[in-house]
PDB file of C-alpha atoms in Angstrom:
ATOM      1  CA  MET A1132      38.479  28.271-117.854  1.00 85.00           C
ATOM      2  CA  VAL A1133      36.208  28.233-114.818  1.00 84.00           C
ATOM      3  CA  LYS A1134      38.770  30.172-112.772  1.00 89.00           C
ATOM      4  CA  PHE A1135      39.069  32.772-115.532  1.00 91.00           C
ATOM      5  CA  MET A1136      35.289  33.215-115.776  1.00 90.00           C
ATOM      6  CA  LEU A1137      35.022  33.452-111.986  1.00 90.00           C
ATOM      7  CA  LYS A1138      37.763  36.091-111.876  1.00 93.00           C
ATOM      8  CA  CYS A1139      36.068  38.064-114.661  1.00 93.00           C
ATOM      9  CA  PHE A1140      32.697  37.882-112.898  1.00 91.00           C
ATOM     10  CA  VAL A1141      34.192  39.065-109.600  1.00 94.00           C
ATOM     11  CA  LEU A1142      36.068  41.890-111.332  1.00 96.00           C
ATOM     12  CA  VAL A1143      32.982  43.074-113.224  1.00 94.00           C
ATOM     13  CA  SER A1144      30.906  42.904-110.035  1.00 93.00           C
ATOM     14  CA  ILE A1145      33.458  44.981-108.144  1.00 95.00           C
ATOM     15  CA  LEU A1146      33.619  47.539-110.938  1.00 96.00           C
ATOM     16  CA  LEU A1147      29.814  47.786-111.142  1.00 91.00           C
ATOM     17  CA  PHE A1148      29.598  48.260-107.393  1.00 90.00           C
ATOM     18  CA  GLY A1149      32.292  50.953-107.654  1.00 92.00           C
ATOM     19  CA  VAL A1150      30.328  52.771-110.341  1.00 90.00           C
ATOM     20  CA  LEU A1151      27.199  52.751-108.181  1.00 86.00           C
ATOM     21  CA  ILE A1152      29.149  54.080-105.206  1.00 89.00           C
ATOM     22  CA  GLY A1153      30.655  56.779-107.427  1.00 90.00           C
ATOM     23  CA  MET A1154      27.209  57.814-108.661  1.00 85.00           C
ATOM     24  CA  GLN A1155      25.985  57.990-105.065  1.00 84.00           C
ATOM     25  CA  GLN A1156      28.967  60.153-104.074  1.00 88.00           C
ATOM     26  CA  ALA A1157      28.370  62.432-107.071  1.00 85.00           C
ATOM     27  CA  ASN A1158      24.717  62.827-106.036  1.00 78.00           C
ATOM     28  CA  GLN A1159      25.709  63.745-102.502  1.00 80.00           C
ATOM     29  CA  GLY A1160      28.258  66.210-103.853  1.00 81.00           C
ATOM     30  CA  MET A1161      25.609  67.836-106.046  1.00 77.00           C
ATOM     31  CA  LEU A1162      23.273  68.153-103.071  1.00 74.00           C
ATOM     32  CA  LYS A1163      26.018  69.775-100.986  1.00 78.00           C
ATOM     33  CA  MET A1164      26.926  72.125-103.822  1.00 78.00           C
ATOM     34  CA  LYS A1165      23.281  73.096-104.396  1.00 72.00           C
ATOM     35  CA  GLY A1166      22.720  73.841-100.732  1.00 70.00           C
ATOM     36  CA  TYR A1167      19.211  72.405-100.471  1.00 67.00           C
ATOM     37  CA  ASN A1168      17.514  69.050-100.926  1.00 65.00           C
ATOM     38  CA  ASP A1169      15.971  68.684-104.388  1.00 62.00           C
ATOM     39  CA  PRO A1170      13.467  65.787-104.560  1.00 63.00           C
ATOM     40  CA  GLU A1171      14.225  65.285-108.262  1.00 63.00           C
ATOM     41  CA  LEU A1172      17.801  64.298-107.443  1.00 60.00           C
ATOM     42  CA  SER A1173      17.482  60.745-106.206  1.00 60.00           C
ATOM     43  CA  GLY A1174      20.364  58.542-105.133  1.00 61.00           C
ATOM     44  CA  ALA A1175      21.956  55.896-107.312  1.00 65.00           C
ATOM     45  CA  PHE A1176      20.627  53.168-105.059  1.00 65.00           C
ATOM     46  CA  SER A1177      18.583  52.945-101.895  1.00 69.00           C
ATOM     47  CA  VAL A1178      17.081  50.207 -99.744  1.00 69.00           C
ATOM     48  CA  GLU A1179      13.905  50.854 -97.770  1.00 70.00           C
ATOM     49  CA  ASN A1180      11.745  48.771 -95.422  1.00 71.00           C
ATOM     50  CA  GLU A1181       8.100  48.522 -96.422  1.00 70.00           C
ATOM     51  CA  GLN A1182       5.215  48.331 -93.958  1.00 70.00           C
ATOM     52  CA  THR A1183       4.801  44.639 -94.763  1.00 71.00           C
ATOM     53  CA  GLY A1184       8.364  43.984 -93.587  1.00 68.00           C
ATOM     54  CA  GLU A1185       9.804  43.378 -97.039  1.00 70.00           C
ATOM     55  CA  LEU A1186      12.791  45.225 -98.390  1.00 69.00           C
ATOM     56  CA  GLU A1187      12.415  47.384-101.474  1.00 70.00           C
ATOM     57  CA  ALA A1188      15.504  48.358-103.436  1.00 72.00           C
ATOM     58  CA  SER A1189      15.749  51.218-105.880  1.00 71.00           C
ATOM     59  CA  ILE A1190      18.581  51.224-108.404  1.00 70.00           C
ATOM     60  CA  LEU A1191      18.955  54.261-110.672  1.00 66.00           C
ATOM     61  CA  GLY A1192      15.372  55.319-109.998  1.00 63.00           C
ATOM     62  CA  SER A1193      13.686  51.995-110.817  1.00 68.00           C
ATOM     63  CA  THR A1194      12.330  49.891-107.976  1.00 70.00           C
ATOM     64  CA  VAL A1195      13.300  46.244-107.704  1.00 68.00           C
ATOM     65  CA  THR A1196      11.288  43.842-105.575  1.00 65.00           C
ATOM     66  CA  SER A1197      11.543  40.117-105.053  1.00 65.00           C
ATOM     67  CA  GLN A1198       8.282  39.629-106.972  1.00 67.00           C
ATOM     68  CA  ASP A1199       9.793  41.403-109.994  1.00 69.00           C
ATOM     69  CA  LEU A1200      12.822  39.149-109.849  1.00 70.00           C
ATOM     70  CA  GLN A1201      10.641  36.033-109.614  1.00 76.00           C
ATOM     71  CA  LYS A1202       8.559  37.162-112.612  1.00 79.00           C
ATOM     72  CA  LYS A1203      11.686  37.790-114.660  1.00 76.00           C
ATOM     73  CA  GLN A1204      13.091  34.397-113.707  1.00 77.00           C
ATOM     74  CA  GLU A1205       9.841  32.701-114.764  1.00 78.00           C
ATOM     75  CA  GLN A1206       9.916  34.582-118.080  1.00 78.00           C
ATOM     76  CA  LEU A1207      13.487  33.490-118.710  1.00 75.00           C
ATOM     77  CA  GLU A1208      12.601  29.881-117.946  1.00 71.00           C
ATOM     78  CA  GLN A1209       9.664  30.017-120.368  1.00 72.00           C
ATOM     79  CA  ILE A1210      11.677  31.504-123.219  1.00 71.00           C
ATOM     80  CA  GLU A1211      13.487  28.899-125.229  1.00 63.00           C
ATOM     81  CA  ALA A1212      16.536  30.840-126.279  1.00 64.00           C
ATOM     82  CA  PHE A1213      17.933  30.090-129.724  1.00 65.00           C
ATOM     83  CA  ASN A1214      21.339  31.508-130.463  1.00 71.00           C
ATOM     84  CA  PHE A1215      22.007  31.450-134.201  1.00 77.00           C
ATOM     85  CA  PHE A1216      25.760  31.939-133.867  1.00 80.00           C
ATOM     86  CA  SER A1217      26.006  29.239-131.213  1.00 79.00           C
ATOM     87  CA  GLN A1218      24.298  26.748-133.528  1.00 81.00           C
ATOM     88  CA  ILE A1219      26.604  27.696-136.414  1.00 89.00           C
ATOM     89  CA  GLY A1220      29.607  27.308-134.111  1.00 88.00           C
ATOM     90  CA  LYS A1221      28.476  23.851-133.006  1.00 88.00           C
ATOM     91  CA  LYS A1222      27.999  22.713-136.608  1.00 91.00           C
ATOM     92  CA  PHE A1223      31.373  24.154-137.641  1.00 92.00           C
ATOM     93  CA  ALA A1224      33.068  22.421-134.695  1.00 93.00           C
ATOM     94  CA  GLY A1225      31.451  19.120-135.694  1.00 92.00           C
ATOM     95  CA  VAL A1226      32.619  19.503-139.306  1.00 93.00           C
ATOM     96  CA  VAL A1227      36.169  20.360-138.229  1.00 93.00           C
ATOM     97  CA  SER A1228      36.245  17.473-135.754  1.00 94.00           C
ATOM     98  CA  ASP A1229      34.958  14.978-138.329  1.00 93.00           C
ATOM     99  CA  GLY A1230      37.393  16.306-140.929  1.00 93.00           C
ATOM    100  CA  ALA A1231      40.362  16.044-138.557  1.00 93.00           C
ATOM    101  CA  SER A1232      39.315  12.535-137.567  1.00 93.00           C
ATOM    102  CA  SER A1233      38.992  11.366-141.165  1.00 93.00           C
ATOM    103  CA  LEU A1234      42.330  13.016-142.069  1.00 92.00           C
ATOM    104  CA  MET A1235      44.069  11.228-139.201  1.00 93.00           C
ATOM    105  CA  THR A1236      42.501   7.918-140.237  1.00 93.00           C
ATOM    106  CA  TYR A1237      43.619   8.439-143.843  1.00 92.00           C
ATOM    107  CA  LEU A1238      47.162   9.368-142.796  1.00 91.00           C
ATOM    108  CA  SER A1239      47.462   6.388-140.444  1.00 91.00           C
ATOM    109  CA  ASN A1240      46.237   4.029-143.190  1.00 91.00           C
ATOM    110  CA  LEU A1241      48.728   5.604-145.627  1.00 89.00           C
ATOM    111  CA  ILE A1242      51.621   5.223-143.199  1.00 89.00           C
ATOM    112  CA  ASN A1243      50.642   1.627-142.450  1.00 88.00           C
ATOM    113  CA  GLY A1244      50.514   0.919-146.186  1.00 86.00           C
ATOM    114  CA  ILE A1245      53.975   2.376-146.734  1.00 87.00           C
ATOM    115  CA  LEU A1246      55.519   0.471-143.809  1.00 83.00           C
ATOM    116  CA  GLU A1247      54.136  -2.899-144.857  1.00 75.00           C
TER     117      GLU A1247
END
C-alpha cells in the first residue's frame, strides 16, 4: 500500500510539474507570436531573489514565501480536522469486525457441539 501511494504521489508530482512547464512554454509562445513583451502576460512560475537574500516564488501569479508556508502550516496544526465519512467508516469497520468475530465464535461452538 505504501509503495502504491508513493508511486501515485510521484506520478502526480511529475504530471503537475509537466503542466507548469507546458503553461510556461505556452506563455513564451504567446510572447513570440505577439512580437512584444506584454507585462500582463506573466509566466506560470518564476523564482526571484529579494534584497534580503530570500527567494520569492510566484506560481500562477500568486507569490509564495516561506513565511506564508509557515503560517499555513500553523493554521493546519491548529485546526482539528473532523472527517464525517472517516468516522462512519471506522464505526462500520468496528461493527463488521465484531460481527465477524461473534459469527466465528458461534460457528466454532456449533461445530464443537456437533463433534462431541
